[in-house]
mmCIF file of C-alpha atoms in Angstrom:
data_model
loop_
_atom_site.group_PDB
_atom_site.id
_atom_site.type_symbol
_atom_site.label_atom_id
_atom_site.label_comp_id
_atom_site.label_asym_id
_atom_site.label_seq_id
_atom_site.Cartn_x
_atom_site.Cartn_y
_atom_site.Cartn_z
ATOM 1 C CA PHE A 28 139.280 187.285 165.142
ATOM 2 C CA LEU A 29 135.555 187.050 164.330
ATOM 3 C CA ALA A 30 134.748 186.139 160.716
ATOM 4 C CA ASN A 31 131.935 187.253 158.408
ATOM 5 C CA LYS A 32 129.744 184.878 156.419
ATOM 6 C CA SER A 33 132.544 184.404 153.847
ATOM 7 C CA GLY A 34 134.946 183.405 156.584
ATOM 8 C CA GLN A 35 136.958 186.704 156.272
ATOM 9 C CA THR A 36 138.281 188.507 159.350
ATOM 10 C CA ALA A 37 138.768 192.227 159.672
ATOM 11 C CA LEU A 38 142.499 191.560 159.145
ATOM 12 C CA ASP A 39 141.799 189.642 155.897
ATOM 13 C CA ILE A 40 139.667 192.530 154.511
ATOM 14 C CA ALA A 41 142.223 195.212 155.521
ATOM 15 C CA LYS A 42 145.002 193.248 153.808
ATOM 16 C CA PHE A 43 142.895 192.616 150.710
ATOM 17 C CA TRP A 44 142.107 196.223 150.135
ATOM 18 C CA GLY A 45 145.618 197.413 150.906
ATOM 19 C CA HIS A 46 144.846 199.349 154.146
ATOM 20 C CA LYS A 47 148.323 198.772 155.569
ATOM 21 C CA HIS A 48 147.931 200.942 158.632
ATOM 22 C CA VAL A 49 144.762 199.093 159.678
ATOM 23 C CA ALA A 50 146.303 195.736 158.950
ATOM 24 C CA ASP A 51 149.385 196.613 160.988
ATOM 25 C CA LEU A 52 147.165 197.638 163.923
ATOM 26 C CA LEU A 53 145.175 194.375 163.712
ATOM 27 C CA SER A 54 148.300 192.288 163.283
ATOM 28 C CA SER A 55 149.784 193.681 166.502
ATOM 29 C CA SER A 56 147.231 191.662 168.408
ATOM 30 C CA LYS A 57 148.509 188.397 166.853
ATOM 31 C CA GLY A 58 152.066 188.663 168.041
ATOM 32 C CA GLY A 59 153.325 192.089 167.104
ATOM 33 C CA SER A 60 155.159 193.508 164.125
ATOM 34 C CA ASN A 61 158.406 192.111 162.673
ATOM 35 C CA PRO A 62 161.501 192.793 164.807
ATOM 36 C CA TRP A 63 163.940 195.404 163.500
ATOM 37 C CA PHE A 64 166.367 192.842 162.157
ATOM 38 C CA LEU A 65 163.574 191.224 160.048
ATOM 39 C CA LEU A 66 161.895 194.320 158.825
ATOM 40 C CA ASP A 67 161.973 193.117 155.193
ATOM 41 C CA ALA A 68 160.703 189.662 156.055
ATOM 42 C CA ALA A 69 157.420 188.635 154.350
ATOM 43 C CA GLU A 70 154.511 188.389 156.653
ATOM 44 C CA ALA A 71 153.440 184.784 157.203
ATOM 45 C CA ASP A 72 149.878 183.970 156.125
ATOM 46 C CA GLU A 73 147.797 181.684 158.285
ATOM 47 C CA ASN A 74 146.646 179.177 155.811
ATOM 48 C CA TYR A 75 143.926 176.629 156.408
ATOM 49 C CA PHE A 76 145.348 173.390 157.926
ATOM 50 C CA GLY A 77 148.313 175.545 159.056
ATOM 51 C CA SER A 78 147.210 176.821 162.460
ATOM 52 C CA SER A 79 146.231 174.841 165.560
ATOM 53 C CA LEU A 80 144.902 175.302 169.053
ATOM 54 C CA LEU A 81 147.616 172.937 170.279
ATOM 55 C CA ASP A 82 151.206 173.171 171.458
ATOM 56 C CA ARG A 83 152.753 169.918 170.180
ATOM 57 C CA LYS A 84 154.946 169.463 173.267
ATOM 58 C CA THR A 85 157.461 167.342 171.320
ATOM 59 C CA GLU A 86 159.657 167.036 174.430
ATOM 60 C CA LYS A 87 156.926 164.918 176.087
ATOM 61 C CA ARG A 88 156.773 162.281 173.350
ATOM 62 C CA THR A 89 159.427 160.154 175.114
ATOM 63 C CA ASP A 90 157.980 160.656 178.615
ATOM 64 C CA SER A 91 155.909 157.479 178.885
ATOM 65 C CA ALA A 92 154.887 158.135 182.493
ATOM 66 C CA TRP A 93 153.586 161.597 181.681
ATOM 67 C CA LEU A 94 151.753 160.315 178.551
ATOM 68 C CA GLU A 95 150.053 157.477 180.462
ATOM 69 C CA ALA A 96 148.927 159.863 183.208
ATOM 70 C CA LYS A 97 147.535 162.298 180.611
ATOM 71 C CA GLN A 98 145.657 159.537 178.800
ATOM 72 C CA ARG A 99 143.640 158.851 181.955
ATOM 73 C CA GLN A 100 142.898 162.471 182.939
ATOM 74 C CA ASP A 101 139.205 163.345 182.856
ATOM 75 C CA THR A 102 139.921 166.527 180.885
ATOM 76 C CA THR A 103 141.975 164.832 178.160
ATOM 77 C CA VAL A 104 140.405 165.073 174.689
ATOM 78 C CA TYR A 105 140.450 162.217 172.143
ATOM 79 C CA ILE A 106 139.549 162.678 168.524
ATOM 80 C CA LEU A 107 138.454 159.554 166.761
ATOM 81 C CA PHE A 108 139.032 158.586 163.118
ATOM 82 C CA SER A 109 137.670 155.658 161.208
ATOM 83 C CA LYS A 110 139.499 154.852 157.916
ATOM 84 C CA LEU A 111 141.075 158.287 158.415
ATOM 85 C CA HIS A 112 137.736 160.092 158.527
ATOM 86 C CA PRO A 113 137.308 162.227 161.726
ATOM 87 C CA LEU A 114 134.238 161.892 163.944
ATOM 88 C CA VAL A 115 132.392 165.233 163.967
ATOM 89 C CA THR A 116 129.144 166.809 165.126
ATOM 90 C CA SER A 117 127.228 169.456 163.279
ATOM 91 C CA ARG A 118 124.652 172.110 164.129
ATOM 92 C CA VAL A 119 122.803 174.695 162.132
ATOM 93 C CA ASN A 120 124.613 178.032 161.899
ATOM 94 C CA GLU A 121 122.229 180.949 162.648
ATOM 95 C CA GLU A 122 124.087 183.128 160.139
ATOM 96 C CA ASN A 123 124.127 180.521 157.367
ATOM 97 C CA SER A 124 121.459 177.874 157.764
ATOM 98 C CA LYS A 125 122.467 176.250 154.439
ATOM 99 C CA GLN A 126 125.899 175.258 155.822
ATOM 100 C CA PRO A 127 125.837 173.687 159.257
ATOM 101 C CA THR A 128 128.837 174.247 161.519
ATOM 102 C CA VAL A 129 131.055 171.180 161.788
ATOM 103 C CA LYS A 130 133.124 170.507 164.887
ATOM 104 C CA LEU A 131 135.358 167.663 166.008
ATOM 105 C CA CYS A 132 133.665 165.339 168.437
ATOM 106 C CA ARG A 133 135.682 165.560 171.577
ATOM 107 C CA LEU A 134 135.655 162.177 173.384
ATOM 108 C CA HIS A 135 137.193 161.024 176.671
ATOM 109 C CA HIS A 136 139.158 158.036 177.966
ATOM 110 C CA GLU A 137 136.134 156.154 179.364
ATOM 111 C CA GLU A 138 134.406 156.179 175.971
ATOM 112 C CA LEU A 139 137.420 154.679 174.183
ATOM 113 C CA LYS A 140 139.320 152.526 176.682
ATOM 114 C CA GLU A 141 138.061 149.258 175.218
ATOM 115 C CA TYR A 142 139.536 150.181 171.802
ATOM 116 C CA MET A 143 142.756 151.487 173.281
ATOM 117 C CA ALA A 144 143.258 148.049 174.902
ATOM 118 C CA GLN A 145 143.829 146.681 171.380
ATOM 119 C CA PRO A 146 147.153 148.313 170.347
ATOM 120 C CA GLU A 147 147.599 145.810 167.499
ATOM 121 C CA GLU A 148 144.505 147.147 165.721
ATOM 122 C CA VAL A 149 144.332 150.737 166.904
ATOM 123 C CA PHE A 150 146.863 153.531 166.223
ATOM 124 C CA LEU A 151 147.044 156.071 169.098
ATOM 125 C CA ILE A 152 149.075 159.308 168.808
ATOM 126 C CA PHE A 153 149.696 162.256 171.070
ATOM 127 C CA LEU A 154 148.828 165.603 169.425
ATOM 128 C CA GLY A 155 149.772 168.132 172.088
ATOM 129 C CA VAL A 156 148.199 170.296 174.796
ATOM 130 C CA GLU A 157 145.887 173.250 174.548
ATOM 131 C CA MET A 158 147.739 176.565 174.454
ATOM 132 C CA GLN A 159 146.212 177.855 177.704
ATOM 133 C CA PRO A 160 145.880 176.023 181.033
ATOM 134 C CA ASN A 161 142.402 174.711 181.725
ATOM 135 C CA GLY A 162 140.386 177.695 182.830
ATOM 136 C CA LYS A 163 143.299 179.581 184.467
ATOM 137 C CA VAL A 164 145.199 182.670 183.571
ATOM 138 C CA VAL A 165 148.949 182.500 184.300
ATOM 139 C CA ASN A 166 150.363 185.305 186.406
ATOM 140 C CA PRO A 167 154.077 185.578 185.627
ATOM 141 C CA MET A 168 154.651 187.336 188.985
ATOM 142 C CA GLU A 169 153.739 184.225 190.918
ATOM 143 C CA GLY A 170 157.121 182.725 190.176
ATOM 144 C CA ALA A 171 158.380 179.498 188.592
ATOM 145 C CA GLY A 172 157.025 177.202 191.343
ATOM 146 C CA LEU A 173 153.695 176.915 189.584
ATOM 147 C CA THR A 174 155.125 175.903 186.236
ATOM 148 C CA GLU A 175 154.774 172.150 186.759
ATOM 149 C CA GLU A 176 151.272 172.471 188.245
ATOM 150 C CA LEU A 177 150.152 174.645 185.381
ATOM 151 C CA GLU A 178 151.608 172.216 182.844
ATOM 152 C CA ASP A 179 149.608 169.399 184.392
ATOM 153 C CA GLN A 180 146.413 171.494 184.125
ATOM 154 C CA LYS A 181 146.815 171.882 180.392
ATOM 155 C CA VAL A 182 144.382 169.791 178.398
ATOM 156 C CA ALA A 183 146.077 167.068 176.401
ATOM 157 C CA TRP A 184 144.783 165.833 173.029
ATOM 158 C CA PHE A 185 145.257 162.378 171.470
ATOM 159 C CA ALA A 186 144.007 160.894 168.232
ATOM 160 C CA LEU A 187 143.259 157.270 167.293
ATOM 161 C CA ASN A 188 142.064 155.445 164.270
ATOM 162 C CA VAL A 189 139.607 152.520 164.584
ATOM 163 C CA ASN A 190 138.484 151.170 161.223
ATOM 164 C CA ASN A 191 135.497 149.059 162.363
ATOM 165 C CA ILE A 192 133.471 151.342 164.614
ATOM 166 C CA SER A 193 130.060 152.974 164.422
ATOM 167 C CA ALA A 194 129.430 156.696 165.061
ATOM 168 C CA GLU A 195 125.966 155.926 166.554
ATOM 169 C CA GLN A 196 127.340 154.783 169.889
ATOM 170 C CA PHE A 197 128.539 158.364 170.621
ATOM 171 C CA SER A 198 125.422 160.158 169.466
ATOM 172 C CA GLN A 199 123.505 159.863 172.718
ATOM 173 C CA LYS A 200 126.107 161.879 174.628
ATOM 174 C CA HIS A 201 127.495 164.120 171.859
ATOM 175 C CA GLY A 202 124.471 164.691 169.627
ATOM 176 C CA SER A 203 124.382 163.793 165.969
ATOM 177 C CA CYS A 204 127.834 162.276 165.297
ATOM 178 C CA TYR A 205 129.150 161.055 161.964
ATOM 179 C CA PHE A 206 132.497 160.404 160.228
ATOM 180 C CA LEU A 207 133.298 163.234 157.863
ATOM 181 C CA HIS A 208 133.933 162.120 154.290
ATOM 182 C CA PRO A 209 134.923 162.280 151.522
ATOM 183 C CA PRO A 210 138.044 164.300 152.622
ATOM 184 C CA MET A 211 137.538 166.838 149.838
ATOM 185 C CA PRO A 212 135.629 169.012 150.174
ATOM 186 C CA GLN A 213 134.266 167.965 153.568
ATOM 187 C CA LEU A 214 137.469 168.657 155.594
ATOM 188 C CA LEU A 215 137.237 172.260 154.501
ATOM 189 C CA ARG A 216 134.168 172.718 156.692
ATOM 190 C CA LEU A 217 136.108 172.696 159.996
ATOM 191 C CA SER A 218 137.173 175.771 161.869
ATOM 192 C CA GLN A 219 140.662 177.218 161.141
ATOM 193 C CA GLU A 220 142.038 175.953 164.504
ATOM 194 C CA GLU A 221 140.493 172.463 164.280
ATOM 195 C CA SER A 222 141.725 172.113 160.697
ATOM 196 C CA GLY A 223 145.284 172.230 161.968
ATOM 197 C CA VAL A 224 144.553 169.471 164.512
ATOM 198 C CA VAL A 225 143.078 167.268 161.813
ATOM 199 C CA ALA A 226 145.956 167.903 159.456
ATOM 200 C CA GLN A 227 148.442 166.747 162.075
ATOM 201 C CA ALA A 228 146.426 163.745 163.194
ATOM 202 C CA ARG A 229 145.327 162.501 159.781
ATOM 203 C CA SER A 230 148.828 162.722 158.251
ATOM 204 C CA VAL A 231 150.440 160.743 161.042
ATOM 205 C CA LEU A 232 147.650 158.160 161.249
ATOM 206 C CA ASP A 233 147.827 157.669 157.481
ATOM 207 C CA TRP A 234 151.597 157.095 157.759
ATOM 208 C CA HIS A 235 150.998 154.374 160.399
ATOM 209 C CA SER A 236 148.526 152.661 158.113
ATOM 210 C CA ARG A 237 151.232 152.480 155.323
ATOM 211 C CA TYR A 238 154.377 151.723 157.324
ATOM 212 C CA GLN A 239 153.554 148.822 159.616
ATOM 213 C CA PHE A 240 156.479 146.905 158.169
ATOM 214 C CA CYS A 241 160.107 147.951 157.945
ATOM 215 C CA PRO A 242 160.964 149.262 154.386
ATOM 216 C CA SER A 243 164.602 148.132 154.960
ATOM 217 C CA CYS A 244 164.126 144.461 155.839
ATOM 218 C CA GLY A 245 160.321 143.772 155.797
ATOM 219 C CA SER A 246 160.033 142.919 159.514
ATOM 220 C CA ALA A 247 157.240 144.187 161.702
ATOM 221 C CA THR A 248 157.669 147.511 163.423
ATOM 222 C CA LYS A 249 156.558 148.956 166.761
ATOM 223 C CA ILE A 250 155.229 152.433 167.564
ATOM 224 C CA GLU A 251 157.389 154.662 169.754
ATOM 225 C CA GLU A 252 157.651 158.323 170.828
ATOM 226 C CA ALA A 253 153.927 158.850 171.241
ATOM 227 C CA GLY A 254 153.249 157.784 167.649
ATOM 228 C CA TYR A 255 155.968 159.737 165.842
ATOM 229 C CA LYS A 256 158.430 156.900 165.261
ATOM 230 C CA ARG A 257 158.291 153.288 164.119
ATOM 231 C CA THR A 258 161.137 150.999 165.102
ATOM 232 C CA CYS A 259 161.995 147.733 163.396
ATOM 233 C CA LEU A 260 161.684 144.627 165.618
ATOM 234 C CA ASN A 261 164.586 142.959 163.791
ATOM 235 C CA LYS A 262 167.589 143.701 166.019
ATOM 236 C CA ASP A 263 169.967 143.174 163.080
ATOM 237 C CA CYS A 264 168.151 145.644 160.742
ATOM 238 C CA SER A 265 170.294 148.475 159.378
ATOM 239 C CA SER A 266 167.484 150.950 160.175
ATOM 240 C CA ILE A 267 168.215 150.615 163.925
ATOM 241 C CA GLN A 268 171.725 152.024 163.482
ATOM 242 C CA GLY A 269 171.825 155.762 163.072
ATOM 243 C CA THR A 270 168.980 157.995 161.907
ATOM 244 C CA HIS A 271 166.758 156.979 159.006
ATOM 245 C CA ASN A 272 163.886 158.911 157.494
ATOM 246 C CA THR A 273 161.951 155.653 157.118
ATOM 247 C CA CYS A 274 161.508 155.648 160.901
ATOM 248 C CA TYR A 275 159.590 158.932 161.048
ATOM 249 C CA PRO A 276 156.363 160.280 159.486
ATOM 250 C CA ARG A 277 156.999 161.419 155.939
ATOM 251 C CA VAL A 278 156.156 164.817 154.502
ATOM 252 C CA ASP A 279 156.052 165.327 150.730
ATOM 253 C CA PRO A 280 157.195 168.858 149.680
ATOM 254 C CA THR A 281 155.183 170.243 146.821
ATOM 255 C CA VAL A 282 155.546 173.558 145.026
ATOM 256 C CA ILE A 283 152.429 175.579 144.055
ATOM 257 C CA MET A 284 152.950 178.759 142.141
ATOM 258 C CA LEU A 285 151.191 181.762 140.680
ATOM 259 C CA VAL A 286 153.029 182.606 137.498
ATOM 260 C CA LEU A 287 153.048 186.298 136.620
ATOM 261 C CA HIS A 288 153.216 187.666 133.061
ATOM 262 C CA PRO A 289 156.166 189.975 132.214
ATOM 263 C CA ASP A 290 153.696 192.918 132.088
ATOM 264 C CA GLY A 291 152.922 192.315 135.785
ATOM 265 C CA ASN A 292 149.202 192.522 135.207
ATOM 266 C CA GLN A 293 148.327 188.974 134.210
ATOM 267 C CA CYS A 294 148.661 185.581 135.934
ATOM 268 C CA LEU A 295 148.729 182.068 134.536
ATOM 269 C CA LEU A 296 146.051 179.663 135.678
ATOM 270 C CA GLY A 297 145.469 176.125 134.523
ATOM 271 C CA ARG A 298 143.048 173.284 134.956
ATOM 272 C CA LYS A 299 143.458 169.489 135.226
ATOM 273 C CA LYS A 300 140.888 167.063 133.759
ATOM 274 C CA GLN A 301 139.801 166.010 137.222
ATOM 275 C CA PHE A 302 138.933 169.561 138.302
ATOM 276 C CA PRO A 303 135.268 170.502 138.572
ATOM 277 C CA ALA A 304 133.973 172.088 135.354
ATOM 278 C CA GLY A 305 134.941 175.745 135.175
ATOM 279 C CA MET A 306 137.665 175.700 137.875
ATOM 280 C CA PHE A 307 141.133 177.074 137.225
ATOM 281 C CA SER A 308 144.012 177.028 139.714
ATOM 282 C CA CYS A 309 147.728 177.670 140.195
ATOM 283 C CA LEU A 310 150.184 175.213 138.737
ATOM 284 C CA ALA A 311 151.695 172.723 141.164
ATOM 285 C CA GLY A 312 154.007 169.718 141.404
ATOM 286 C CA PHE A 313 156.207 167.624 143.637
ATOM 287 C CA ILE A 314 159.794 168.667 144.346
ATOM 288 C CA ASP A 315 162.186 166.170 142.783
ATOM 289 C CA SER A 316 165.108 164.576 144.685
ATOM 290 C CA GLY A 317 168.055 166.894 145.094
ATOM 291 C CA GLU A 318 166.037 169.826 143.704
ATOM 292 C CA THR A 319 165.619 173.320 145.150
ATOM 293 C CA ILE A 320 162.243 175.003 145.566
ATOM 294 C CA GLU A 321 163.125 177.541 142.883
ATOM 295 C CA ASP A 322 164.228 174.942 140.319
ATOM 296 C CA ALA A 323 161.142 172.816 141.038
ATOM 297 C CA VAL A 324 158.954 175.808 140.278
ATOM 298 C CA ARG A 325 160.753 176.522 137.016
ATOM 299 C CA ARG A 326 160.725 172.865 135.957
ATOM 300 C CA GLU A 327 157.051 172.274 136.753
ATOM 301 C CA VAL A 328 155.834 175.442 135.077
ATOM 302 C CA GLU A 329 157.766 174.709 131.879
ATOM 303 C CA GLU A 330 156.704 171.046 131.786
ATOM 304 C CA GLU A 331 153.002 171.838 132.213
ATOM 305 C CA SER A 332 152.604 175.095 130.290
ATOM 306 C CA GLY A 333 155.747 175.681 128.216
ATOM 307 C CA ILE A 334 156.290 178.998 130.050
ATOM 308 C CA ARG A 335 159.855 179.702 131.163
ATOM 309 C CA VAL A 336 160.307 181.299 134.672
ATOM 310 C CA GLY A 337 163.008 183.539 136.037
ATOM 311 C CA LEU A 338 162.705 184.938 139.598
ATOM 312 C CA VAL A 339 160.894 182.852 142.173
ATOM 313 C CA GLN A 340 159.579 184.367 145.419
ATOM 314 C CA TYR A 341 158.371 182.373 148.385
ATOM 315 C CA VAL A 342 155.011 183.582 149.866
ATOM 316 C CA SER A 343 153.695 181.023 152.400
ATOM 317 C CA CYS A 344 153.085 177.303 152.858
ATOM 318 C CA GLN A 345 150.214 174.990 153.753
ATOM 319 C CA PRO A 346 150.084 171.455 155.158
ATOM 320 C CA TRP A 347 147.798 169.336 152.980
ATOM 321 C CA PRO A 348 146.823 166.093 154.735
ATOM 322 C CA MET A 349 145.885 164.095 151.617
ATOM 323 C CA PRO A 350 147.882 162.287 152.717
ATOM 324 C CA SER A 351 150.849 164.398 153.885
ATOM 325 C CA SER A 352 152.028 167.131 151.536
ATOM 326 C CA LEU A 353 153.528 170.539 152.366
ATOM 327 C CA MET A 354 152.392 172.991 149.763
ATOM 328 C CA ILE A 355 155.113 175.624 149.281
ATOM 329 C CA GLY A 356 153.451 178.657 147.777
ATOM 330 C CA CYS A 357 155.421 180.941 145.474
ATOM 331 C CA LEU A 358 155.102 183.781 142.989
ATOM 332 C CA ALA A 359 157.016 183.167 139.739
ATOM 333 C CA ALA A 360 158.033 185.731 137.171
ATOM 334 C CA ALA A 361 157.631 184.494 133.590
ATOM 335 C CA ILE A 362 160.270 185.345 130.997
ATOM 336 C CA SER A 363 158.215 183.929 128.093
ATOM 337 C CA THR A 364 154.520 184.209 127.276
ATOM 338 C CA GLU A 365 153.595 181.575 124.634
ATOM 339 C CA ILE A 366 151.590 178.753 126.281
ATOM 340 C CA LYS A 367 152.236 175.172 125.091
ATOM 341 C CA VAL A 368 150.178 172.891 127.320
ATOM 342 C CA ASP A 369 151.323 169.321 128.031
ATOM 343 C CA LYS A 370 148.000 167.468 127.810
ATOM 344 C CA ASN A 371 149.418 164.687 129.966
ATOM 345 C CA GLU A 372 149.894 167.193 132.777
ATOM 346 C CA ILE A 373 146.993 169.672 132.483
ATOM 347 C CA GLU A 374 144.015 170.193 130.210
ATOM 348 C CA GLU A 375 144.400 173.885 129.488
ATOM 349 C CA ALA A 376 146.053 177.094 130.745
ATOM 350 C CA HIS A 377 145.403 180.771 130.054
ATOM 351 C CA TRP A 378 146.666 184.252 131.085
ATOM 352 C CA PHE A 379 144.071 186.152 133.140
ATOM 353 C CA THR A 380 144.230 189.849 134.001
ATOM 354 C CA ARG A 381 144.340 191.100 137.568
ATOM 355 C CA GLU A 382 140.865 192.661 137.104
ATOM 356 C CA GLN A 383 139.449 189.335 135.894
ATOM 357 C CA VAL A 384 140.683 187.316 138.855
ATOM 358 C CA ALA A 385 139.773 190.114 141.297
ATOM 359 C CA ASP A 386 136.220 189.924 139.988
ATOM 360 C CA ILE A 387 136.244 186.148 140.443
ATOM 361 C CA ILE A 388 137.575 186.383 143.997
ATOM 362 C CA MET A 389 134.943 189.005 144.897
ATOM 363 C CA LYS A 390 132.279 186.892 143.139
ATOM 364 C CA ARG A 391 131.413 189.694 140.717
ATOM 365 C CA ASN A 392 132.040 187.449 137.728
ATOM 366 C CA HIS A 393 131.078 183.777 137.183
ATOM 367 C CA LEU A 394 132.915 182.967 133.863
ATOM 368 C CA PHE A 395 135.155 180.591 135.812
ATOM 369 C CA PHE A 396 136.100 180.038 139.437
ATOM 370 C CA VAL A 397 139.175 179.310 141.574
ATOM 371 C CA PRO A 398 139.671 176.979 144.535
ATOM 372 C CA PRO A 399 137.965 177.987 147.784
ATOM 373 C CA ARG A 400 139.557 180.334 150.353
ATOM 374 C CA GLN A 401 140.864 177.372 152.372
ATOM 375 C CA ALA A 402 143.207 176.420 149.543
ATOM 376 C CA ILE A 403 146.655 178.048 149.300
ATOM 377 C CA ALA A 404 145.992 178.590 145.526
ATOM 378 C CA HIS A 405 143.191 181.048 146.493
ATOM 379 C CA GLN A 406 145.449 182.787 148.976
ATOM 380 C CA LEU A 407 148.287 183.181 146.462
ATOM 381 C CA ILE A 408 145.878 184.795 143.991
ATOM 382 C CA LYS A 409 144.582 187.133 146.767
ATOM 383 C CA HIS A 410 148.162 187.947 147.763
ATOM 384 C CA TRP A 411 148.939 188.999 144.199
ATOM 385 C CA ILE A 412 145.773 191.073 143.873
ATOM 386 C CA ARG A 413 146.343 192.998 147.103
ATOM 387 C CA MET A 414 149.881 193.868 146.012
ATOM 388 C CA ASN A 415 148.091 196.573 144.011
ATOM 389 C CA SER A 416 146.226 198.635 146.641
ATOM 390 C CA ASN A 417 144.406 200.608 144.010
ATOM 391 C CA LEU A 418 141.959 197.749 143.360
#
């Protein structure tokens, strides 16, 4: 979908204002309505960092011959990171000259082969292939004989991290190139589709930078499965026997929740000391070992604000590559209302009415502000507001 200056699509606007028939019509172009046996299923939101232009092709991660051939194809795309910062280009956006458009710099094998020849210092991972074959439309009536040929035509993407490299050497061919940092808020300037590519690449590359040695015995490890596994080089190590989560990229599950007042017309927002002045957000915290999502929501809310929670309802989730969290977004129904803030957790928390936060989202009020639209906290607040279509 095309987006307006605020990054909203027609589908976003229809959902926000509760025009269900319009939203249903627009949704049909993104994969159709829910099947009859999932009619009550919640519609999945496409959060920033959560959608990608790539098919991960996980079955190809162990096919070394296919991977080597893809690495040398002229069409193959490489995205380069330095100290986990992606190489990007930017150009002035005609609609918004104050905020240049940022795009990943798409490099090719010839430009990076000297770095790829140093596997001890460079982490290389396979990201996937573009959803559509390169420049061709597949006709299903042509039979299965073309499947392998069409698979070979799909553009493969790889990512690598090289810590000591200059962006200037790529500027002559790709225009003004630079490494995008700091991660926040700069990573939020990418397109929706490229944000998902960066989330995948940055999380895995960060894992490699932290797990070069076996956590079981301390020996060196080697990269396998196109960058998605590290195997201990000590043949007697216990990690080689069976399946161990230390061998694979880690993901840290984190709950983030919008707590709703018992009257249904207020929500609880808090702020940490490190937040920008005036910003309030949803409460959040890591899931503890052996803990369910629902219990994590209840524990974190009570720890931070003193509010007790009953019913917890899942809404959507968002990968957050700083370094590798999965933000699990929920609505939580409060069963108490007196706020008792733990100053070690958050600085302050308040109940805000639906009208107050709607005005903030629509930028009609500037008494405080919430995280930008790319953050799941923003989307949880919007989700709650549009549950009342009268606004």
